[in-house]
Amino acid sequence: MKTEVTTVKCPTCKQAVVWDASSPYRPFCSKRCQLIDLGEWADEEKRIPSDECVSESEDWSETR
């Protein structure tokens, strides 16, 4: 019985990554690429689009 190997491209460097337990940083190829991505989110270079207009000064505790 032959099993198919699933591969994905690393979001940071586009290198092929095998999607299984042997790739602990999946979908990233390495810890370095994982940290680069995290840094981009932390610096707000990446974000999830939203239709809501929420000011940064709004008190989030009141909206829940």
PDB file of N, CA, C and O in Angstrom:
ATOM      1  N   MET A   1       0.837  -1.179   0.000  1.00  0.00           N
ATOM      2  CA  MET A   1       0.000   0.000   0.000  1.00  0.00           C
ATOM      3  C   MET A   1       0.880   1.239   0.000  1.00  0.00           C
ATOM      4  O   MET A   1       1.727   1.432   0.869  1.00  0.00           O
ATOM      5  N   LYS A   2       0.667   2.100  -0.967  1.00  0.00           N
ATOM      6  CA  LYS A   2       1.476   3.297  -1.125  1.00  0.00           C
ATOM      7  C   LYS A   2       0.712   4.502  -0.569  1.00  0.00           C
ATOM      8  O   LYS A   2      -0.446   4.715  -0.906  1.00  0.00           O
ATOM      9  N   THR A   3       1.375   5.274   0.292  1.00  0.00           N
ATOM     10  CA  THR A   3       0.731   6.468   0.841  1.00  0.00           C
ATOM     11  C   THR A   3       1.261   7.702   0.133  1.00  0.00           C
ATOM     12  O   THR A   3       2.439   7.780  -0.210  1.00  0.00           O
ATOM     13  N   GLU A   4       0.385   8.669  -0.055  1.00  0.00           N
ATOM     14  CA  GLU A   4       0.770   9.913  -0.696  1.00  0.00           C
ATOM     15  C   GLU A   4       1.435  10.841   0.307  1.00  0.00           C
ATOM     16  O   GLU A   4       1.005  10.938   1.448  1.00  0.00           O
ATOM     17  N   VAL A   5       2.472  11.509  -0.123  1.00  0.00           N
ATOM     18  CA  VAL A   5       3.175  12.470   0.725  1.00  0.00           C
ATOM     19  C   VAL A   5       2.657  13.860   0.371  1.00  0.00           C
ATOM     20  O   VAL A   5       2.690  14.272  -0.783  1.00  0.00           O
ATOM     21  N   THR A   6       2.159  14.566   1.374  1.00  0.00           N
ATOM     22  CA  THR A   6       1.663  15.914   1.164  1.00  0.00           C
ATOM     23  C   THR A   6       2.790  16.903   1.414  1.00  0.00           C
ATOM     24  O   THR A   6       3.465  16.848   2.438  1.00  0.00           O
ATOM     25  N   THR A   7       2.989  17.791   0.467  1.00  0.00           N
ATOM     26  CA  THR A   7       3.985  18.847   0.636  1.00  0.00           C
ATOM     27  C   THR A   7       3.308  20.190   0.447  1.00  0.00           C
ATOM     28  O   THR A   7       2.355  20.329  -0.318  1.00  0.00           O
ATOM     29  N   VAL A   8       3.809  21.171   1.169  1.00  0.00           N
ATOM     30  CA  VAL A   8       3.328  22.546   1.067  1.00  0.00           C
ATOM     31  C   VAL A   8       4.546  23.453   0.898  1.00  0.00           C
ATOM     32  O   VAL A   8       5.672  23.047   1.171  1.00  0.00           O
ATOM     33  N   LYS A   9       4.311  24.679   0.464  1.00  0.00           N
ATOM     34  CA  LYS A   9       5.401  25.640   0.354  1.00  0.00           C
ATOM     35  C   LYS A   9       5.491  26.441   1.647  1.00  0.00           C
ATOM     36  O   LYS A   9       4.480  26.900   2.178  1.00  0.00           O
ATOM     37  N   CYS A  10       6.691  26.615   2.140  1.00  0.00           N
ATOM     38  CA  CYS A  10       6.926  27.442   3.319  1.00  0.00           C
ATOM     39  C   CYS A  10       6.418  28.852   3.002  1.00  0.00           C
ATOM     40  O   CYS A  10       6.772  29.414   1.965  1.00  0.00           O
ATOM     41  N   PRO A  11       5.569  29.433   3.863  1.00  0.00           N
ATOM     42  CA  PRO A  11       5.038  30.771   3.599  1.00  0.00           C
ATOM     43  C   PRO A  11       6.115  31.854   3.525  1.00  0.00           C
ATOM     44  O   PRO A  11       5.899  32.885   2.900  1.00  0.00           O
ATOM     45  N   THR A  12       7.257  31.611   4.123  1.00  0.00           N
ATOM     46  CA  THR A  12       8.305  32.626   4.158  1.00  0.00           C
ATOM     47  C   THR A  12       9.265  32.521   2.972  1.00  0.00           C
ATOM     48  O   THR A  12       9.467  33.479   2.248  1.00  0.00           O
ATOM     49  N   CYS A  13       9.842  31.327   2.759  1.00  0.00           N
ATOM     50  CA  CYS A  13      10.876  31.184   1.721  1.00  0.00           C
ATOM     51  C   CYS A  13      10.435  30.362   0.516  1.00  0.00           C
ATOM     52  O   CYS A  13      11.185  30.224  -0.441  1.00  0.00           O
ATOM     53  N   LYS A  14       9.239  29.797   0.574  1.00  0.00           N
ATOM     54  CA  LYS A  14       8.643  29.011  -0.521  1.00  0.00           C
ATOM     55  C   LYS A  14       9.309  27.663  -0.766  1.00  0.00           C
ATOM     56  O   LYS A  14       9.074  27.023  -1.770  1.00  0.00           O
ATOM     57  N   GLN A  15      10.137  27.198   0.150  1.00  0.00           N
ATOM     58  CA  GLN A  15      10.762  25.877   0.048  1.00  0.00           C
ATOM     59  C   GLN A  15       9.702  24.805   0.316  1.00  0.00           C
ATOM     60  O   GLN A  15       8.789  25.002   1.109  1.00  0.00           O
ATOM     61  N   ALA A  16       9.808  23.656  -0.343  1.00  0.00           N
ATOM     62  CA  ALA A  16       8.858  22.565  -0.136  1.00  0.00           C
ATOM     63  C   ALA A  16       9.033  21.976   1.266  1.00  0.00           C
ATOM     64  O   ALA A  16      10.153  21.753   1.727  1.00  0.00           O
ATOM     65  N   VAL A  17       7.899  21.732   1.936  1.00  0.00           N
ATOM     66  CA  VAL A  17       7.900  21.176   3.292  1.00  0.00           C
ATOM     67  C   VAL A  17       6.970  19.968   3.314  1.00  0.00           C
ATOM     68  O   VAL A  17       5.830  20.056   2.868  1.00  0.00           O
ATOM     69  N   VAL A  18       7.457  18.838   3.822  1.00  0.00           N
ATOM     70  CA  VAL A  18       6.621  17.650   3.955  1.00  0.00           C
ATOM     71  C   VAL A  18       5.677  17.867   5.133  1.00  0.00           C
ATOM     72  O   VAL A  18       6.098  18.246   6.220  1.00  0.00           O
ATOM     73  N   TRP A  19       4.390  17.622   4.915  1.00  0.00           N
ATOM     74  CA  TRP A  19       3.377  17.857   5.955  1.00  0.00           C
ATOM     75  C   TRP A  19       3.156  16.581   6.744  1.00  0.00           C
ATOM     76  O   TRP A  19       2.237  15.808   6.480  1.00  0.00           O
ATOM     77  N   ASP A  20       4.029  16.333   7.728  1.00  0.00           N
ATOM     78  CA  ASP A  20       3.850  15.209   8.645  1.00  0.00           C
ATOM     79  C   ASP A  20       4.651  15.470   9.912  1.00  0.00           C
ATOM     80  O   ASP A  20       5.246  16.535  10.064  1.00  0.00           O
ATOM     81  N   ALA A  21       4.656  14.511  10.806  1.00  0.00           N
ATOM     82  CA  ALA A  21       5.300  14.683  12.114  1.00  0.00           C
ATOM     83  C   ALA A  21       6.810  14.918  12.016  1.00  0.00           C
ATOM     84  O   ALA A  21       7.417  15.423  12.956  1.00  0.00           O
ATOM     85  N   SER A  22       7.412  14.581  10.888  1.00  0.00           N
ATOM     86  CA  SER A  22       8.858  14.789  10.746  1.00  0.00           C
ATOM     87  C   SER A  22       9.205  16.262  10.507  1.00  0.00           C
ATOM     88  O   SER A  22      10.375  16.621  10.494  1.00  0.00           O
ATOM     89  N   SER A  23       8.201  17.100  10.303  1.00  0.00           N
ATOM     90  CA  SER A  23       8.408  18.538  10.085  1.00  0.00           C
ATOM     91  C   SER A  23       7.787  19.316  11.248  1.00  0.00           C
ATOM     92  O   SER A  23       6.644  19.744  11.176  1.00  0.00           O
ATOM     93  N   PRO A  24       8.531  19.507  12.327  1.00  0.00           N
ATOM     94  CA  PRO A  24       7.955  20.118  13.535  1.00  0.00           C
ATOM     95  C   PRO A  24       7.540  21.584  13.369  1.00  0.00           C
ATOM     96  O   PRO A  24       6.754  22.079  14.154  1.00  0.00           O
ATOM     97  N   TYR A  25       8.047  22.280  12.356  1.00  0.00           N
ATOM     98  CA  TYR A  25       7.730  23.698  12.186  1.00  0.00           C
ATOM     99  C   TYR A  25       6.700  23.935  11.085  1.00  0.00           C
ATOM    100  O   TYR A  25       6.465  25.071  10.700  1.00  0.00           O
ATOM    101  N   ARG A  26       6.070  22.856  10.585  1.00  0.00           N
ATOM    102  CA  ARG A  26       5.124  23.019   9.478  1.00  0.00           C
ATOM    103  C   ARG A  26       4.053  24.033   9.802  1.00  0.00           C
ATOM    104  O   ARG A  26       3.657  24.125  10.964  1.00  0.00           O
ATOM    105  N   PRO A  27       3.655  24.873   8.912  1.00  0.00           N
ATOM    106  CA  PRO A  27       3.955  24.862   7.492  1.00  0.00           C
ATOM    107  C   PRO A  27       5.293  25.512   7.128  1.00  0.00           C
ATOM    108  O   PRO A  27       5.612  25.660   5.959  1.00  0.00           O
ATOM    109  N   PHE A  28       6.065  25.909   8.118  1.00  0.00           N
ATOM    110  CA  PHE A  28       7.374  26.517   7.854  1.00  0.00           C
ATOM    111  C   PHE A  28       8.440  25.444   7.717  1.00  0.00           C
ATOM    112  O   PHE A  28       8.329  24.374   8.292  1.00  0.00           O
ATOM    113  N   CYS A  29       9.521  25.776   6.995  1.00  0.00           N
ATOM    114  CA  CYS A  29      10.594  24.808   6.800  1.00  0.00           C
ATOM    115  C   CYS A  29      11.555  24.772   7.977  1.00  0.00           C
ATOM    116  O   CYS A  29      12.256  23.782   8.181  1.00  0.00           O
ATOM    117  N   SER A  30      11.593  25.851   8.768  1.00  0.00           N
ATOM    118  CA  SER A  30      12.556  25.930   9.875  1.00  0.00           C
ATOM    119  C   SER A  30      12.061  26.893  10.946  1.00  0.00           C
ATOM    120  O   SER A  30      11.119  27.657  10.736  1.00  0.00           O
ATOM    121  N   LYS A  31      12.723  26.855  12.075  1.00  0.00           N
ATOM    122  CA  LYS A  31      12.422  27.784  13.168  1.00  0.00           C
ATOM    123  C   LYS A  31      12.665  29.219  12.714  1.00  0.00           C
ATOM    124  O   LYS A  31      11.932  30.135  13.069  1.00  0.00           O
ATOM    125  N   ARG A  32      13.704  29.432  11.911  1.00  0.00           N
ATOM    126  CA  ARG A  32      14.035  30.768  11.404  1.00  0.00           C
ATOM    127  C   ARG A  32      12.866  31.356  10.619  1.00  0.00           C
ATOM    128  O   ARG A  32      12.456  32.494  10.857  1.00  0.00           O
ATOM    129  N   CYS A  33      12.317  30.590   9.675  1.00  0.00           N
ATOM    130  CA  CYS A  33      11.186  31.079   8.879  1.00  0.00           C
ATOM    131  C   CYS A  33       9.955  31.318   9.758  1.00  0.00           C
ATOM    132  O   CYS A  33       9.213  32.273   9.555  1.00  0.00           O
ATOM    133  N   GLN A  34       9.761  30.465  10.753  1.00  0.00           N
ATOM    134  CA  GLN A  34       8.643  30.630  11.681  1.00  0.00           C
ATOM    135  C   GLN A  34       8.780  31.959  12.439  1.00  0.00           C
ATOM    136  O   GLN A  34       7.817  32.705  12.589  1.00  0.00           O
ATOM    137  N   LEU A  35       9.991  32.272  12.909  1.00  0.00           N
ATOM    138  CA  LEU A  35      10.227  33.508  13.663  1.00  0.00           C
ATOM    139  C   LEU A  35      10.136  34.752  12.782  1.00  0.00           C
ATOM    140  O   LEU A  35       9.677  35.803  13.234  1.00  0.00           O
ATOM    141  N   ILE A  36      10.547  34.639  11.524  1.00  0.00           N
ATOM    142  CA  ILE A  36      10.405  35.760  10.592  1.00  0.00           C
ATOM    143  C   ILE A  36       8.925  36.097  10.428  1.00  0.00           C
ATOM    144  O   ILE A  36       8.522  37.252  10.498  1.00  0.00           O
ATOM    145  N   ASP A  37       8.100  35.066  10.252  1.00  0.00           N
ATOM    146  CA  ASP A  37       6.665  35.269  10.104  1.00  0.00           C
ATOM    147  C   ASP A  37       6.059  35.883  11.362  1.00  0.00           C
ATOM    148  O   ASP A  37       5.268  36.827  11.283  1.00  0.00           O
ATOM    149  N   LEU A  38       6.439  35.378  12.521  1.00  0.00           N
ATOM    150  CA  LEU A  38       5.938  35.917  13.783  1.00  0.00           C
ATOM    151  C   LEU A  38       6.316  37.386  13.930  1.00  0.00           C
ATOM    152  O   LEU A  38       5.498  38.217  14.343  1.00  0.00           O
ATOM    153  N   GLY A  39       7.537  37.727  13.565  1.00  0.00           N
ATOM    154  CA  GLY A  39       7.986  39.118  13.632  1.00  0.00           C
ATOM    155  C   GLY A  39       7.183  40.025  12.722  1.00  0.00           C
ATOM    156  O   GLY A  39       6.878  41.169  13.078  1.00  0.00           O
ATOM    157  N   GLU A  40       6.803  39.533  11.537  1.00  0.00           N
ATOM    158  CA  GLU A  40       5.987  40.331  10.623  1.00  0.00           C
ATOM    159  C   GLU A  40       4.606  40.605  11.213  1.00  0.00           C
ATOM    160  O   GLU A  40       4.071  41.696  11.068  1.00  0.00           O
ATOM    161  N   TRP A  41       4.037  39.609  11.893  1.00  0.00           N
ATOM    162  CA  TRP A  41       2.746  39.829  12.560  1.00  0.00           C
ATOM    163  C   TRP A  41       2.906  40.806  13.719  1.00  0.00           C
ATOM    164  O   TRP A  41       2.086  41.701  13.903  1.00  0.00           O
ATOM    165  N   ALA A  42       3.967  40.657  14.502  1.00  0.00           N
ATOM    166  CA  ALA A  42       4.190  41.530  15.659  1.00  0.00           C
ATOM    167  C   ALA A  42       4.419  42.980  15.238  1.00  0.00           C
ATOM    168  O   ALA A  42       3.993  43.909  15.927  1.00  0.00           O
ATOM    169  N   ASP A  43       5.092  43.184  14.104  1.00  0.00           N
ATOM    170  CA  ASP A  43       5.328  44.537  13.587  1.00  0.00           C
ATOM    171  C   ASP A  43       4.143  45.073  12.797  1.00  0.00           C
ATOM    172  O   ASP A  43       4.218  46.155  12.227  1.00  0.00           O
ATOM    173  N   GLU A  44       3.058  44.288  12.747  1.00  0.00           N
ATOM    174  CA  GLU A  44       1.834  44.637  12.031  1.00  0.00           C
ATOM    175  C   GLU A  44       2.046  44.812  10.538  1.00  0.00           C
ATOM    176  O   GLU A  44       1.342  45.561   9.867  1.00  0.00           O
ATOM    177  N   GLU A  45       3.058  44.112   9.980  1.00  0.00           N
ATOM    178  CA  GLU A  45       3.236  44.075   8.534  1.00  0.00           C
ATOM    179  C   GLU A  45       2.176  43.172   7.909  1.00  0.00           C
ATOM    180  O   GLU A  45       1.828  43.332   6.750  1.00  0.00           O
ATOM    181  N   LYS A  46       1.688  42.213   8.687  1.00  0.00           N
ATOM    182  CA  LYS A  46       0.621  41.314   8.263  1.00  0.00           C
ATOM    183  C   LYS A  46      -0.551  41.541   9.205  1.00  0.00           C
ATOM    184  O   LYS A  46      -0.369  41.806  10.390  1.00  0.00           O
ATOM    185  N   ARG A  47      -1.761  41.421   8.678  1.00  0.00           N
ATOM    186  CA  ARG A  47      -2.945  41.521   9.524  1.00  0.00           C
ATOM    187  C   ARG A  47      -4.129  40.896   8.805  1.00  0.00           C
ATOM    188  O   ARG A  47      -4.128  40.756   7.589  1.00  0.00           O
ATOM    189  N   ILE A  48      -5.138  40.561   9.571  1.00  0.00           N
ATOM    190  CA  ILE A  48      -6.353  39.989   9.024  1.00  0.00           C
ATOM    191  C   ILE A  48      -7.291  41.145   8.704  1.00  0.00           C
ATOM    192  O   ILE A  48      -7.590  41.963   9.577  1.00  0.00           O
ATOM    193  N   PRO A  49      -7.752  41.235   7.446  1.00  0.00           N
ATOM    194  CA  PRO A  49      -8.635  42.343   7.079  1.00  0.00           C
ATOM    195  C   PRO A  49      -9.954  42.305   7.838  1.00  0.00           C
ATOM    196  O   PRO A  49     -10.472  41.244   8.166  1.00  0.00           O
ATOM    197  N   SER A  50     -10.487  43.488   8.097  1.00  0.00           N
ATOM    198  CA  SER A  50     -11.747  43.602   8.810  1.00  0.00           C
ATOM    199  C   SER A  50     -12.558  44.752   8.230  1.00  0.00           C
ATOM    200  O   SER A  50     -11.999  45.756   7.797  1.00  0.00           O
ATOM    201  N   ASP A  51     -13.875  44.589   8.224  1.00  0.00           N
ATOM    202  CA  ASP A  51     -14.756  45.659   7.762  1.00  0.00           C
ATOM    203  C   ASP A  51     -15.083  46.641   8.884  1.00  0.00           C
ATOM    204  O   ASP A  51     -15.539  47.741   8.632  1.00  0.00           O
ATOM    205  N   GLU A  52     -14.873  46.212  10.124  1.00  0.00           N
ATOM    206  CA  GLU A  52     -15.193  47.060  11.262  1.00  0.00           C
ATOM    207  C   GLU A  52     -14.159  48.159  11.438  1.00  0.00           C
ATOM    208  O   GLU A  52     -12.972  47.948  11.273  1.00  0.00           O
ATOM    209  N   CYS A  53     -14.649  49.339  11.796  1.00  0.00           N
ATOM    210  CA  CYS A  53     -13.765  50.450  12.105  1.00  0.00           C
ATOM    211  C   CYS A  53     -13.622  50.513  13.626  1.00  0.00           C
ATOM    212  O   CYS A  53     -14.559  50.891  14.329  1.00  0.00           O
ATOM    213  N   VAL A  54     -12.488  50.123  14.127  1.00  0.00           N
ATOM    214  CA  VAL A  54     -12.231  50.126  15.563  1.00  0.00           C
ATOM    215  C   VAL A  54     -10.970  50.951  15.785  1.00  0.00           C
ATOM    216  O   VAL A  54      -9.926  50.656  15.229  1.00  0.00           O
ATOM    217  N   SER A  55     -11.082  51.979  16.598  1.00  0.00           N
ATOM    218  CA  SER A  55      -9.902  52.790  16.868  1.00  0.00           C
ATOM    219  C   SER A  55      -9.017  52.066  17.879  1.00  0.00           C
ATOM    220  O   SER A  55      -9.494  51.297  18.698  1.00  0.00           O
ATOM    221  N   GLU A  56      -7.727  52.350  17.803  1.00  0.00           N
ATOM    222  CA  GLU A  56      -6.790  51.709  18.728  1.00  0.00           C
ATOM    223  C   GLU A  56      -7.011  52.161  20.161  1.00  0.00           C
ATOM    224  O   GLU A  56      -6.640  51.473  21.099  1.00  0.00           O
ATOM    225  N   SER A  57      -7.636  53.306  20.358  1.00  0.00           N
ATOM    226  CA  SER A  57      -7.858  53.811  21.710  1.00  0.00           C
ATOM    227  C   SER A  57      -9.150  53.281  22.328  1.00  0.00           C
ATOM    228  O   SER A  57      -9.417  53.521  23.492  1.00  0.00           O
ATOM    229  N   GLU A  58      -9.952  52.565  21.540  1.00  0.00           N
ATOM    230  CA  GLU A  58     -11.210  52.028  22.076  1.00  0.00           C
ATOM    231  C   GLU A  58     -10.931  51.002  23.162  1.00  0.00           C
ATOM    232  O   GLU A  58     -10.014  50.191  23.061  1.00  0.00           O
ATOM    233  N   ASP A  59     -11.735  51.033  24.192  1.00  0.00           N
ATOM    234  CA  ASP A  59     -11.583  50.101  25.304  1.00  0.00           C
ATOM    235  C   ASP A  59     -12.220  48.771  24.910  1.00  0.00           C
ATOM    236  O   ASP A  59     -13.441  48.665  24.800  1.00  0.00           O
ATOM    237  N   TRP A  60     -11.403  47.744  24.674  1.00  0.00           N
ATOM    238  CA  TRP A  60     -11.889  46.434  24.217  1.00  0.00           C
ATOM    239  C   TRP A  60     -12.756  45.746  25.256  1.00  0.00           C
ATOM    240  O   TRP A  60     -13.598  44.930  24.929  1.00  0.00           O
ATOM    241  N   SER A  61     -12.570  46.054  26.526  1.00  0.00           N
ATOM    242  CA  SER A  61     -13.357  45.391  27.566  1.00  0.00           C
ATOM    243  C   SER A  61     -14.826  45.765  27.472  1.00  0.00           C
ATOM    244  O   SER A  61     -15.702  45.010  27.891  1.00  0.00           O
ATOM    245  N   GLU A  62     -15.134  46.925  26.898  1.00  0.00           N
ATOM    246  CA  GLU A  62     -16.525  47.356  26.764  1.00  0.00           C
ATOM    247  C   GLU A  62     -17.224  46.715  25.581  1.00  0.00           C
ATOM    248  O   GLU A  62     -18.441  46.698  25.516  1.00  0.00           O
ATOM    249  N   THR A  63     -16.486  46.176  24.609  1.00  0.00           N
ATOM    250  CA  THR A  63     -17.085  45.609  23.413  1.00  0.00           C
ATOM    251  C   THR A  63     -17.422  44.130  23.573  1.00  0.00           C
ATOM    252  O   THR A  63     -17.981  43.542  22.690  1.00  0.00           O
ATOM    253  N   ARG A  64     -17.069  43.543  24.664  1.00  0.00           N
ATOM    254  CA  ARG A  64     -17.330  42.103  24.854  1.00  0.00           C
ATOM    255  C   ARG A  64     -18.531  41.862  25.693  1.00  0.00           C
ATOM    256  O   ARG A  64     -18.963  42.489  26.518  1.00  0.00           O
TER     257      ARG A  64
END
